[in-house]
JSON list of C-alpha atoms in Angstrom, two decimals:
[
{"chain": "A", "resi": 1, "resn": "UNK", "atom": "CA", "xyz": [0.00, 0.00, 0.00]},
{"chain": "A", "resi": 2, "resn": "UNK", "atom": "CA", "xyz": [2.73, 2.67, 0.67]},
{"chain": "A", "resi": 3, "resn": "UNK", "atom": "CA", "xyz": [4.12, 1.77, -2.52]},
{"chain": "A", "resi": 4, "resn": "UNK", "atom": "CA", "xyz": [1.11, 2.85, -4.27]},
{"chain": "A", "resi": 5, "resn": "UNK", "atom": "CA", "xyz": [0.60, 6.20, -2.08]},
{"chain": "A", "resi": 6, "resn": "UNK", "atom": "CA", "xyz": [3.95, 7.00, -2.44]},
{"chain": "A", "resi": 7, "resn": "UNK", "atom": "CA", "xyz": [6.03, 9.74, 0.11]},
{"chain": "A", "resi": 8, "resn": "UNK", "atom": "CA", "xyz": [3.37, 12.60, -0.60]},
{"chain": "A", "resi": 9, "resn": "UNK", "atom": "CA", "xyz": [0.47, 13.36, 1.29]},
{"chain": "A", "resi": 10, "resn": "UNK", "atom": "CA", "xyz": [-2.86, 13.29, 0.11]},
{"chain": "A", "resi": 11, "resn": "UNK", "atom": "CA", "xyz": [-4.55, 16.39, -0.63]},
{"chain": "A", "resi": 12, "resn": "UNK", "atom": "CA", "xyz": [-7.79, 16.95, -1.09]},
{"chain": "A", "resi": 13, "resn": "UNK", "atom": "CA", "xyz": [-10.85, 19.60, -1.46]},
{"chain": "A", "resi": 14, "resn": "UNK", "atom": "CA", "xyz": [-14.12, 18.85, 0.22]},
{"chain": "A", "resi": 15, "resn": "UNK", "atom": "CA", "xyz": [-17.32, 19.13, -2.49]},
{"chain": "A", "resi": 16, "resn": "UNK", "atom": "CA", "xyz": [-15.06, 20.29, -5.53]},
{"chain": "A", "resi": 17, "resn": "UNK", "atom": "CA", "xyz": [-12.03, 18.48, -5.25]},
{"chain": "A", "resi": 18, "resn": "UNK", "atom": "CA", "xyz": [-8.45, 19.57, -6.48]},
{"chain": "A", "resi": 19, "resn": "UNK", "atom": "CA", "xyz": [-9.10, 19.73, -9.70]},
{"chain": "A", "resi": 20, "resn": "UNK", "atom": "CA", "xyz": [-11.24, 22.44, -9.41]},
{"chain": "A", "resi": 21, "resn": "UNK", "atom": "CA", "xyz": [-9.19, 24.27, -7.46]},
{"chain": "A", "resi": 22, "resn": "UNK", "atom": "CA", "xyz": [-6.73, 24.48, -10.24]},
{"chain": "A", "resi": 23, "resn": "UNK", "atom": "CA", "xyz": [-8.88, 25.16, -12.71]},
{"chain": "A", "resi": 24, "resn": "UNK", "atom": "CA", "xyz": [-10.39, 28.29, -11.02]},
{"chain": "A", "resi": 25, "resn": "UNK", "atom": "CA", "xyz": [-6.48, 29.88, -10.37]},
{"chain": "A", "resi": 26, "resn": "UNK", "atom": "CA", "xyz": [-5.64, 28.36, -13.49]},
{"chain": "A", "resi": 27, "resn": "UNK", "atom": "CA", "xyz": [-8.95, 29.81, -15.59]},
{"chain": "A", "resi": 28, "resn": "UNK", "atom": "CA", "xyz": [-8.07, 33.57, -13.76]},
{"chain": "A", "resi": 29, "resn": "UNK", "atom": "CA", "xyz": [-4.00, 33.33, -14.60]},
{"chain": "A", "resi": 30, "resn": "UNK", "atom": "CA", "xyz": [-4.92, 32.44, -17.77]},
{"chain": "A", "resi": 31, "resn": "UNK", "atom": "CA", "xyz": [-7.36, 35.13, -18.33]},
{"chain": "A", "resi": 32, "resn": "UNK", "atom": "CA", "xyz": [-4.43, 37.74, -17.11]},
{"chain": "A", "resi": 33, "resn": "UNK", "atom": "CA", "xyz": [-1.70, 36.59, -19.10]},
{"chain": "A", "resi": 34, "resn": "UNK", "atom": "CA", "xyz": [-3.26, 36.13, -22.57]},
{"chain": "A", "resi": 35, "resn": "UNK", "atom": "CA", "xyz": [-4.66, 39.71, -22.32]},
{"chain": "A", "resi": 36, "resn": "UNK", "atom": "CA", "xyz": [-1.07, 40.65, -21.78]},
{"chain": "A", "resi": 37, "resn": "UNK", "atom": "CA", "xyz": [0.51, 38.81, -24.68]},
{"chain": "A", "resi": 38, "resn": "UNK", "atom": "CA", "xyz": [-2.44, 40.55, -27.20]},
{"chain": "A", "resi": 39, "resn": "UNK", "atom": "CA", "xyz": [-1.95, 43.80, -25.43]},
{"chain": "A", "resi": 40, "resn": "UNK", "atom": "CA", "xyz": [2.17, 43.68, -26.26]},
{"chain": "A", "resi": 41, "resn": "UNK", "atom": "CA", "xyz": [0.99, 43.08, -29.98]},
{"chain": "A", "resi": 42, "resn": "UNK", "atom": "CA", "xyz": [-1.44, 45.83, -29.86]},
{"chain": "A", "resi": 43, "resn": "UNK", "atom": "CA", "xyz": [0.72, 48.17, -28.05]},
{"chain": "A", "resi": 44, "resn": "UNK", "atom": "CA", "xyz": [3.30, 47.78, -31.07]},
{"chain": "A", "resi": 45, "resn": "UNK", "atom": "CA", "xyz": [0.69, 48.41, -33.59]},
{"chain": "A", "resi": 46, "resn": "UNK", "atom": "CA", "xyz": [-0.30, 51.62, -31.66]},
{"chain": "A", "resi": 47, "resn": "UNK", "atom": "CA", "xyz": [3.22, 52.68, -31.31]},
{"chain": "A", "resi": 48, "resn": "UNK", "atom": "CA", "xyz": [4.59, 51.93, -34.36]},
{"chain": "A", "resi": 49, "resn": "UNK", "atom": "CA", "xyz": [1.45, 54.07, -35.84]},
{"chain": "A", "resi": 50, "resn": "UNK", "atom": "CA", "xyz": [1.93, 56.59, -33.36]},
{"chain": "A", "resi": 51, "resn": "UNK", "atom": "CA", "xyz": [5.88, 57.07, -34.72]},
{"chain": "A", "resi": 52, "resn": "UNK", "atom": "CA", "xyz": [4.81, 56.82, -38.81]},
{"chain": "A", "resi": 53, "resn": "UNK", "atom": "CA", "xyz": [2.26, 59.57, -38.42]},
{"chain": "A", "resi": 54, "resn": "UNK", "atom": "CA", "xyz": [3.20, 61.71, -35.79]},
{"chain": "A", "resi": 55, "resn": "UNK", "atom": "CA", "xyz": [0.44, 61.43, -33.63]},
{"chain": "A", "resi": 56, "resn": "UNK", "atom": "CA", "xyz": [1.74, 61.40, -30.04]},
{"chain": "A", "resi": 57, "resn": "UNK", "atom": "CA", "xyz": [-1.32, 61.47, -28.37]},
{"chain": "A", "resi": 58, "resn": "UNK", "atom": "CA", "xyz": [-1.71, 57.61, -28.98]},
{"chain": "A", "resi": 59, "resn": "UNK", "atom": "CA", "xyz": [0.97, 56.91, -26.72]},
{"chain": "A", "resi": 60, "resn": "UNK", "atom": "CA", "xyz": [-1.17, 58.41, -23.58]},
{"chain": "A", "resi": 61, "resn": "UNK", "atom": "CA", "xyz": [-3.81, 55.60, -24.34]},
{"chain": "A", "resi": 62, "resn": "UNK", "atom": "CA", "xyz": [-1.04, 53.05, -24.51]},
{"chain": "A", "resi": 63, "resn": "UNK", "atom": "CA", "xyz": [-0.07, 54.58, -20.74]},
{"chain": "A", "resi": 64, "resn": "UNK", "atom": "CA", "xyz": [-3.62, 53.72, -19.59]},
{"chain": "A", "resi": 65, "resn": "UNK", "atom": "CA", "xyz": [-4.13, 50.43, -21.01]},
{"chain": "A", "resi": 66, "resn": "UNK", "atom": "CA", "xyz": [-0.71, 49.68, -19.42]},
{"chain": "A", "resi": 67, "resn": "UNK", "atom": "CA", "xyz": [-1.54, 50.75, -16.10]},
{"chain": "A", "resi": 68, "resn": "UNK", "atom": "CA", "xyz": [-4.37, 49.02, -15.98]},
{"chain": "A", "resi": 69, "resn": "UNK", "atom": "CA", "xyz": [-2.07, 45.81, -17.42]},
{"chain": "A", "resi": 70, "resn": "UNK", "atom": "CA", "xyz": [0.24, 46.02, -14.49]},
{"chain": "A", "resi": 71, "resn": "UNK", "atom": "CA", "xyz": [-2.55, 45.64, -11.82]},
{"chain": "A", "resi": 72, "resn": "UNK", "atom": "CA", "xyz": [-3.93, 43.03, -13.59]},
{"chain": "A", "resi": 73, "resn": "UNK", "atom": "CA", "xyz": [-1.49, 40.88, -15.84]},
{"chain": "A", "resi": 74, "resn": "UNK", "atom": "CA", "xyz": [1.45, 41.18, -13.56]},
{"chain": "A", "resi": 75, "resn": "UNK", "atom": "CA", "xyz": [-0.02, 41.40, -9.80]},
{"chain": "A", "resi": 76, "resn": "UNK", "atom": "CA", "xyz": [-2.70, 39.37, -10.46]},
{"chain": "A", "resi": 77, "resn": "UNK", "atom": "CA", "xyz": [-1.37, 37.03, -12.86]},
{"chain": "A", "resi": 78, "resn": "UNK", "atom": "CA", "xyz": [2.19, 36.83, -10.62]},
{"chain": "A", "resi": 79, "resn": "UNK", "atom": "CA", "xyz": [-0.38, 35.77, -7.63]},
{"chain": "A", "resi": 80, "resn": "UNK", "atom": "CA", "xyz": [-2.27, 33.34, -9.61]},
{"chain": "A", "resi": 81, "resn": "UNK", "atom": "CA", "xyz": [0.94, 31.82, -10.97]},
{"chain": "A", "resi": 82, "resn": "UNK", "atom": "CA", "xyz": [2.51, 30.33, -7.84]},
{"chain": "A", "resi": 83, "resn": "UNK", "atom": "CA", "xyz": [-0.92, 29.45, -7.04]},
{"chain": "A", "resi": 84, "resn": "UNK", "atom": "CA", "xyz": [-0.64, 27.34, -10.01]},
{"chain": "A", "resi": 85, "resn": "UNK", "atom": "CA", "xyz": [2.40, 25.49, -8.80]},
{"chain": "A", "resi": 86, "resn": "UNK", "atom": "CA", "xyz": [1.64, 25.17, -5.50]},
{"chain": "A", "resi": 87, "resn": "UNK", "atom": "CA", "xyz": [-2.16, 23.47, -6.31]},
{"chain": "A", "resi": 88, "resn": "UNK", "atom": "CA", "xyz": [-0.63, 21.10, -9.02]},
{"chain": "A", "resi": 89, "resn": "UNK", "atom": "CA", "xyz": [2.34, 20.51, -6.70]},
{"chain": "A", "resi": 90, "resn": "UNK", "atom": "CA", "xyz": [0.00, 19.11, -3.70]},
{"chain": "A", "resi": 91, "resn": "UNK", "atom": "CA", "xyz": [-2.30, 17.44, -6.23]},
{"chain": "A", "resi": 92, "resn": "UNK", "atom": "CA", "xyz": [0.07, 15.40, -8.53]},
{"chain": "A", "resi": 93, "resn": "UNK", "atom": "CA", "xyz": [3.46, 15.56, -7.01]},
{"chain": "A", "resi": 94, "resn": "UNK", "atom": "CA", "xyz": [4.56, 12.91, -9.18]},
{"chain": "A", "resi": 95, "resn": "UNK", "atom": "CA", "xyz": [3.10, 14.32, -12.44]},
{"chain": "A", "resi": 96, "resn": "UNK", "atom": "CA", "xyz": [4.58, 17.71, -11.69]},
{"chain": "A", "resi": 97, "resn": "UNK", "atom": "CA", "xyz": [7.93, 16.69, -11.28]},
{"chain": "A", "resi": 98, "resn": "UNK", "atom": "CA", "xyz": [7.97, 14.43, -14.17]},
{"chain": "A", "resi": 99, "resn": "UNK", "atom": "CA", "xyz": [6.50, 17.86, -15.99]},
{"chain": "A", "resi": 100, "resn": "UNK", "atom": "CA", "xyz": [10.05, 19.68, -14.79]},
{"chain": "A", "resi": 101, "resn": "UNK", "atom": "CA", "xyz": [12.50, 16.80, -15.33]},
{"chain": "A", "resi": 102, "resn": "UNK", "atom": "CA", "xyz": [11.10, 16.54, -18.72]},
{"chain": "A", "resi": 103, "resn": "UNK", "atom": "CA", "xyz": [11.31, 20.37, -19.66]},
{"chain": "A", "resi": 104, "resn": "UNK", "atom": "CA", "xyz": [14.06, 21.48, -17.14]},
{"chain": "A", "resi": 105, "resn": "UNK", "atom": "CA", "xyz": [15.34, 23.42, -20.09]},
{"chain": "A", "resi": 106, "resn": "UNK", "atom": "CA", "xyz": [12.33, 24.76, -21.66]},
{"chain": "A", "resi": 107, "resn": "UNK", "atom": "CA", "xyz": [11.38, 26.30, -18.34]},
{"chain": "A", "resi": 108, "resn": "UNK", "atom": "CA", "xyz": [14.59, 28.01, -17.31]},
{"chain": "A", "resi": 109, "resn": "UNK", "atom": "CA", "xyz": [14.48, 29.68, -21.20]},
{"chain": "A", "resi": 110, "resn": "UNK", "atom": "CA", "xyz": [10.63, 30.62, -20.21]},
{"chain": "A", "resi": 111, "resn": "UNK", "atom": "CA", "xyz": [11.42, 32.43, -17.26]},
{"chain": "A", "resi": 112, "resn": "UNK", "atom": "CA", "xyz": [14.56, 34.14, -18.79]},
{"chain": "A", "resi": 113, "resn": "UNK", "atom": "CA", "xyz": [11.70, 35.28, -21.61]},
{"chain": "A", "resi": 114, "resn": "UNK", "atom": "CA", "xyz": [9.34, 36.65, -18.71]},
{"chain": "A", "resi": 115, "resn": "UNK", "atom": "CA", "xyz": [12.32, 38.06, -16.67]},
{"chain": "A", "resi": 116, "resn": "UNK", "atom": "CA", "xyz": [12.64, 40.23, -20.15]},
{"chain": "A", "resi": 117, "resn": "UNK", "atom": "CA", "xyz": [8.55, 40.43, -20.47]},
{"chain": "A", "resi": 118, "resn": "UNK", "atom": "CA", "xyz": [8.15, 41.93, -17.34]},
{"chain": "A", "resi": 119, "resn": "UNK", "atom": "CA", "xyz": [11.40, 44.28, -17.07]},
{"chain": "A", "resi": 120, "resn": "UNK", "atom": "CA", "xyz": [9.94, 45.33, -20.49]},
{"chain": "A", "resi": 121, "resn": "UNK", "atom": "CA", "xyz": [6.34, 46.18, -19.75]},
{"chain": "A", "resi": 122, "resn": "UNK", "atom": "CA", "xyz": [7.76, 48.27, -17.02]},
{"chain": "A", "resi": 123, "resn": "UNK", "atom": "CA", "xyz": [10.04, 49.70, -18.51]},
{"chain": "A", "resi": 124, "resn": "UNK", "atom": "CA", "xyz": [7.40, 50.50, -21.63]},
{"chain": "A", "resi": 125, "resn": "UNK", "atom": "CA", "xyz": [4.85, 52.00, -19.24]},
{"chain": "A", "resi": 126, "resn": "UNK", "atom": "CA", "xyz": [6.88, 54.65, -17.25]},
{"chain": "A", "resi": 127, "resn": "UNK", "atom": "CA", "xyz": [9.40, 55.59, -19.78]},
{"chain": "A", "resi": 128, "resn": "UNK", "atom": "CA", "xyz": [6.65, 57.06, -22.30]},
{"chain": "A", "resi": 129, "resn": "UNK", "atom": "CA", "xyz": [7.37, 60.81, -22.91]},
{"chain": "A", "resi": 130, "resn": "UNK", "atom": "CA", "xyz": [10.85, 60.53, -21.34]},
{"chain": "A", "resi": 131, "resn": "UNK", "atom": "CA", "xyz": [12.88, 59.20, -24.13]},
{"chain": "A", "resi": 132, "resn": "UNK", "atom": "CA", "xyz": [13.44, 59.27, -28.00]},
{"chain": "A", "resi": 133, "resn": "UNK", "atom": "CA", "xyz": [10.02, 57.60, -29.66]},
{"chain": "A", "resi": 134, "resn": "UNK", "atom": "CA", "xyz": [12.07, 55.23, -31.69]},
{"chain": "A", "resi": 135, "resn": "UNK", "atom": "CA", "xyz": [13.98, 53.75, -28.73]},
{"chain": "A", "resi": 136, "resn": "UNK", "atom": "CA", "xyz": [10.62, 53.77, -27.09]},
{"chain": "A", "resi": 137, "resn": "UNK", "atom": "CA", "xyz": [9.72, 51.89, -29.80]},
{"chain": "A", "resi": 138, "resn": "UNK", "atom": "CA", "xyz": [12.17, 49.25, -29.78]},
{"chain": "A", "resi": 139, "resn": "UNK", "atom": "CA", "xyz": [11.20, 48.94, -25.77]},
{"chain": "A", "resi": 140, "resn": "UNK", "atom": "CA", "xyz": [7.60, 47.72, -27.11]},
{"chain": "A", "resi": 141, "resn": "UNK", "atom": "CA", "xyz": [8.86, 45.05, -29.95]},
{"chain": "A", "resi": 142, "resn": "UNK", "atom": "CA", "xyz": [11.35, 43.53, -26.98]},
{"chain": "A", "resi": 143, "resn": "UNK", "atom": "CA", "xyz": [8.33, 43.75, -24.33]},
{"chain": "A", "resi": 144, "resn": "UNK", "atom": "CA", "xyz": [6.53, 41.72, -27.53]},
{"chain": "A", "resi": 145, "resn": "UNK", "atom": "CA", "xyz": [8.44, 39.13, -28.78]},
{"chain": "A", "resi": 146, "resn": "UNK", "atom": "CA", "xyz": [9.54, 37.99, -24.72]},
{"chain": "A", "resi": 147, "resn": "UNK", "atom": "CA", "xyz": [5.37, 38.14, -24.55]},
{"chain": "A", "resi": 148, "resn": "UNK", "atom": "CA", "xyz": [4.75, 35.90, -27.16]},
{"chain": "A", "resi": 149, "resn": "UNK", "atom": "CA", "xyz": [8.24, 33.40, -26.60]},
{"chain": "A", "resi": 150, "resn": "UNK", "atom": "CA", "xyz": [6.79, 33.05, -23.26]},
{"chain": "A", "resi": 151, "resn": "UNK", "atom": "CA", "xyz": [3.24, 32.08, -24.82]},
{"chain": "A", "resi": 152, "resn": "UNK", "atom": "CA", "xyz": [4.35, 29.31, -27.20]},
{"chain": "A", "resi": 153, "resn": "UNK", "atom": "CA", "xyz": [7.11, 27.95, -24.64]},
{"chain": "A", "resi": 154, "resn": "UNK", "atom": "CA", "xyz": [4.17, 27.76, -22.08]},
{"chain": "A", "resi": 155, "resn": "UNK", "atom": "CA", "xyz": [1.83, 25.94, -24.95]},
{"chain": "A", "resi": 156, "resn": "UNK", "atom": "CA", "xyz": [4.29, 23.31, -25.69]},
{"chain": "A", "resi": 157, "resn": "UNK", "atom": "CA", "xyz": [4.42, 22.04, -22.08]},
{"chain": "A", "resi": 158, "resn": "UNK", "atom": "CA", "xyz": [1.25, 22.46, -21.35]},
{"chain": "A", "resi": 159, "resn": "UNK", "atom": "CA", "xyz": [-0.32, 20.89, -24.13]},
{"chain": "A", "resi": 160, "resn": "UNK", "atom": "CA", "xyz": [1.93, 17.88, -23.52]},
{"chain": "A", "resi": 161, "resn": "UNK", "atom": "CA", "xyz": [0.13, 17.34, -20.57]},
{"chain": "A", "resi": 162, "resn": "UNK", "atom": "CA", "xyz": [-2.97, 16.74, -22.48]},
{"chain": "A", "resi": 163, "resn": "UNK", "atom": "CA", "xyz": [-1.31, 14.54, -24.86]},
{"chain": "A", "resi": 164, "resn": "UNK", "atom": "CA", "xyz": [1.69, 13.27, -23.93]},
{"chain": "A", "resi": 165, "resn": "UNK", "atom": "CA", "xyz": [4.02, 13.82, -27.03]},
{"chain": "A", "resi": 166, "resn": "UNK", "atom": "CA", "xyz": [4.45, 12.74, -30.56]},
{"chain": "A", "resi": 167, "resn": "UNK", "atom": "CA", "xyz": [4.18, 8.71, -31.14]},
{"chain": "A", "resi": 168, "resn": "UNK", "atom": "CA", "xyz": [8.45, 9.21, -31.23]},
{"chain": "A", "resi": 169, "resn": "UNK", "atom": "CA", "xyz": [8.59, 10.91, -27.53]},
{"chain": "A", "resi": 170, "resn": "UNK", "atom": "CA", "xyz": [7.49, 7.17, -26.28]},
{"chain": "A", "resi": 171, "resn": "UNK", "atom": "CA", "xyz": [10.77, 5.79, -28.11]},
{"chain": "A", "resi": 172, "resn": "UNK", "atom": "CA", "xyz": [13.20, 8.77, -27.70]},
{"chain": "A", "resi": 173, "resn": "UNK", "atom": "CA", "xyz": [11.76, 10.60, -24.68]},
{"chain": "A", "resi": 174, "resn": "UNK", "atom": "CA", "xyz": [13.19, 13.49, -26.39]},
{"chain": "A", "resi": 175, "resn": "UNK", "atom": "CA", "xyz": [12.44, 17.04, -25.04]},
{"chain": "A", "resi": 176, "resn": "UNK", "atom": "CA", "xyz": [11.46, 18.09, -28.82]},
{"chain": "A", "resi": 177, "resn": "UNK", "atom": "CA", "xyz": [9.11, 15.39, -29.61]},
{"chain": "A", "resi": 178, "resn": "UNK", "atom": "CA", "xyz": [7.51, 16.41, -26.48]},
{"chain": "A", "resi": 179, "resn": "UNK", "atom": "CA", "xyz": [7.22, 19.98, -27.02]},
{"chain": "A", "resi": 180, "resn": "UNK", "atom": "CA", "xyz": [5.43, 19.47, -30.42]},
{"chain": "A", "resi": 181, "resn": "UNK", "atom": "CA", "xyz": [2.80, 16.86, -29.67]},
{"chain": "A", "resi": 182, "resn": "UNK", "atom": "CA", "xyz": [-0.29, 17.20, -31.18]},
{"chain": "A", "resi": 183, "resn": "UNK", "atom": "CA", "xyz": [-1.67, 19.25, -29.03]},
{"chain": "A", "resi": 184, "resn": "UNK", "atom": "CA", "xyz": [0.63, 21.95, -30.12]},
{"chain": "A", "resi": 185, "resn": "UNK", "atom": "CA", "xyz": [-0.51, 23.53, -32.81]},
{"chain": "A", "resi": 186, "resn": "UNK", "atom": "CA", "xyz": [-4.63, 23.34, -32.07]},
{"chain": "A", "resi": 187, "resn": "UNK", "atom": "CA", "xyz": [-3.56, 25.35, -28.29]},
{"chain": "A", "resi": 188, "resn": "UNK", "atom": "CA", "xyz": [-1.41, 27.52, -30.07]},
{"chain": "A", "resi": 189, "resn": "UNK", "atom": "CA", "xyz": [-4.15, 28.57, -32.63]},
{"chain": "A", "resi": 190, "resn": "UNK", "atom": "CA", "xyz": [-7.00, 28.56, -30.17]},
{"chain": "A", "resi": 191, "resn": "UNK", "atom": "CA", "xyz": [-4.47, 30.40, -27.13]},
{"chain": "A", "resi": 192, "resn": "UNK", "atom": "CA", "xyz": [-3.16, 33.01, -30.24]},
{"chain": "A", "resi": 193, "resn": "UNK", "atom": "CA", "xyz": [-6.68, 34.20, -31.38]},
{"chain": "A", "resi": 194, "resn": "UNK", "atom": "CA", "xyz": [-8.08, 34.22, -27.77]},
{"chain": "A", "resi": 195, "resn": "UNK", "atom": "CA", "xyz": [-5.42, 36.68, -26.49]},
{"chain": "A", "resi": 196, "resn": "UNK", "atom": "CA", "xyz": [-6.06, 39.07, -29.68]},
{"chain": "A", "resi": 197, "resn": "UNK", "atom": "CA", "xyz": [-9.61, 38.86, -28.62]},
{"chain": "A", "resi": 198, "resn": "UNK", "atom": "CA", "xyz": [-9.17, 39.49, -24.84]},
{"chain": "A", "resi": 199, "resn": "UNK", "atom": "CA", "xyz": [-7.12, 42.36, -25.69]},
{"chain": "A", "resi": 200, "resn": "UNK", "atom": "CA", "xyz": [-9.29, 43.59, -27.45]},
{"chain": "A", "resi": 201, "resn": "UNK", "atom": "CA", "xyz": [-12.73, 43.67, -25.27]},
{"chain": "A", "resi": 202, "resn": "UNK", "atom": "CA", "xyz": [-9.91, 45.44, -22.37]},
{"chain": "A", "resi": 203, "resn": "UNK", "atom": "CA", "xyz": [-8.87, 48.01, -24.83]},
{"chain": "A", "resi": 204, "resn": "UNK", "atom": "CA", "xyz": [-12.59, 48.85, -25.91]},
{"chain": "A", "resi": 205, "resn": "UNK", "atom": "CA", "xyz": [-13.52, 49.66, -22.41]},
{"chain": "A", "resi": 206, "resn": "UNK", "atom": "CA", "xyz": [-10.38, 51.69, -22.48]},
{"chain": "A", "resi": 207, "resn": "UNK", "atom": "CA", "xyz": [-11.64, 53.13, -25.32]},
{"chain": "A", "resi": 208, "resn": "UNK", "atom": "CA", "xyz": [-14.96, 54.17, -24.42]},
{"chain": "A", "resi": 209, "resn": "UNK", "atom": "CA", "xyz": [-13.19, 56.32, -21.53]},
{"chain": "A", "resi": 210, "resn": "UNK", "atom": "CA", "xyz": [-11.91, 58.53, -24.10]},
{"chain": "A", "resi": 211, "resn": "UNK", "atom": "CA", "xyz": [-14.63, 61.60, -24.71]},
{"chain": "A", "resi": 212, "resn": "UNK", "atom": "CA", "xyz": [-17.28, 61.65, -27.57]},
{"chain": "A", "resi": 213, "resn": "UNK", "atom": "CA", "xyz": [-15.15, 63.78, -30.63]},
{"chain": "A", "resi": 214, "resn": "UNK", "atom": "CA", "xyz": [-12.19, 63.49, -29.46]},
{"chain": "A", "resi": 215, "resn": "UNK", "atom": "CA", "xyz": [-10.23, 62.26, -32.77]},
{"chain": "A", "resi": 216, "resn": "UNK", "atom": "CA", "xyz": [-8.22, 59.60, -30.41]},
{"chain": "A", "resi": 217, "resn": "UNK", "atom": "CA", "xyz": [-11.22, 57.58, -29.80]},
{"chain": "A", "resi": 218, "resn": "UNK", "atom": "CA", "xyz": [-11.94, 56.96, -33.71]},
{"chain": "A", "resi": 219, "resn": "UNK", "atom": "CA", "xyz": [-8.51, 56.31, -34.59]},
{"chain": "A", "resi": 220, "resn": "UNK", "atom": "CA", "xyz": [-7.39, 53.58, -31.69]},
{"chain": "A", "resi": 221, "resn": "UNK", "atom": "CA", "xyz": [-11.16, 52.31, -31.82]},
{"chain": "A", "resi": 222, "resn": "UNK", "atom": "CA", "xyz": [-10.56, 51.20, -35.22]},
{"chain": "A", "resi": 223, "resn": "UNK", "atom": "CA", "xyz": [-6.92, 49.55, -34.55]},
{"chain": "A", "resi": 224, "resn": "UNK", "atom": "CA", "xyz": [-8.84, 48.04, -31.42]},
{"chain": "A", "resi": 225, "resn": "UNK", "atom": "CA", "xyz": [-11.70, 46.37, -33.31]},
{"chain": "A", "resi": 226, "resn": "UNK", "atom": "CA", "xyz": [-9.64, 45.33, -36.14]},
{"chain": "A", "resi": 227, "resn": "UNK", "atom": "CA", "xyz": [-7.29, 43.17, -33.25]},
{"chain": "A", "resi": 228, "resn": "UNK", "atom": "CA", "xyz": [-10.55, 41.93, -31.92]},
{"chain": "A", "resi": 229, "resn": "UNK", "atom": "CA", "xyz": [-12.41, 40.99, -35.08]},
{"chain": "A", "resi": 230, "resn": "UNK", "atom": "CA", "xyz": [-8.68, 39.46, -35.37]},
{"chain": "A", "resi": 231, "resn": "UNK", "atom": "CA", "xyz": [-9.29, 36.97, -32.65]},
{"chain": "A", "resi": 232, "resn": "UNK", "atom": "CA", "xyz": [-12.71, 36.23, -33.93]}
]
């Protein structure tokens, strides 16, 4: 019997169970994060118009959606995230460090990709109207390609754990065949529009904030809609 219980305790959740439980801080950091990797993309599309044409008013909205994008993305979302490895730890202890053995390396190059995302989206937020707009710029295209590294490194483990690897992971146990199962591509798809789409419906609240005729409102409305109908 202790063979088969192992050296972990058992935990578990009255009424909903532990699965639950990690789906609910798992739904939220979800949530959080992909509105963070389709902000990043829509941030650069703002910017990058706001630089072509001259119109440096954009870059105030691009202050407020990031404000609001630190609260919740990166304090929420950095709550929610331990969270996530502390339920799955208790739950599966076995399953989660088979998880880490397996993609030791793909989650040390994650984290040195959010270490970048986060640095960035700081750095993007309270640096607007201090320096040069094209070094600005390049601020937002580092802040988005960490964003989105971090988003397909994430997929590729996670959707593992829904199918566990290519039919060559169960001969090679390679990291690779593991990464692109096939899972991959139908999370990265579904994860890719959804986080143009969340982005969206948070930057068309934003949006509405700005006053009736105010020529801002018509021209980030349309860049916003276009990213959502995107997603859609």
């Amino acid at each position: 019997m202790s063979e088969l219980l192992g050296i972990y305790p058992t935990w578990y959740v009255p009424q909903i169970g532990t699965a639950w439980v990690m789906g609910i801080i798992g739904t939220i950091h979800v949530l959080a994060s992909n509105t963070s990797v389709g902000a990043a993309v829509l941030f650069a599309l703002l910017e990058s118009r706001s630089v072509r044409e001259n119109k440096p008013e954009i870059m105030q909205y691009i202050k407020k959606y990031g404000m609001f994008l630190l609260v919740f993305s990166y304090i929420w979302g950095s709550v929610t995230g331990p969270g996530i490895w502390y339920s799955t730890t208790v739950a599966s202890p076995r399953g989660i460090s088979a998880l880490i053995h397996n993609f030791v390396w793909a989650w040390a190059t994650e984290w040195v990709f959010f270490t970048v995302e986060v640095i960035g989206v700081y750095a993007l937020v309270y640096t607007i109207g201090k320096i040069d707009p094209k070094t600005h710029l390049k601020i937002t295209w580092t802040f988005v390609v960490s964003s989105v590294a971090t988003l397909v490194l994430i997929i590729g483990i996670l959707s593992f754990m829904m199918w566990p690897g290519s039919d060559r992971w169960y001969l090679t146990g390679s990291v690779f065949d593991a990464f692109y199962n096939l899972n991959f591509a139908a999370q990265l798809a579904d994860r890719g529009f959804l986080m143009l789409t969340s982005a969206a419906v948070v930057g068309s609240i934003i949006v509405a904030a700005i006053p009736k005729g105010d020529p801002l409102r018509r021209d980030v409305g349309q860049t916003v809609a276009r990213l959502g109908l995107t997603g859609l």
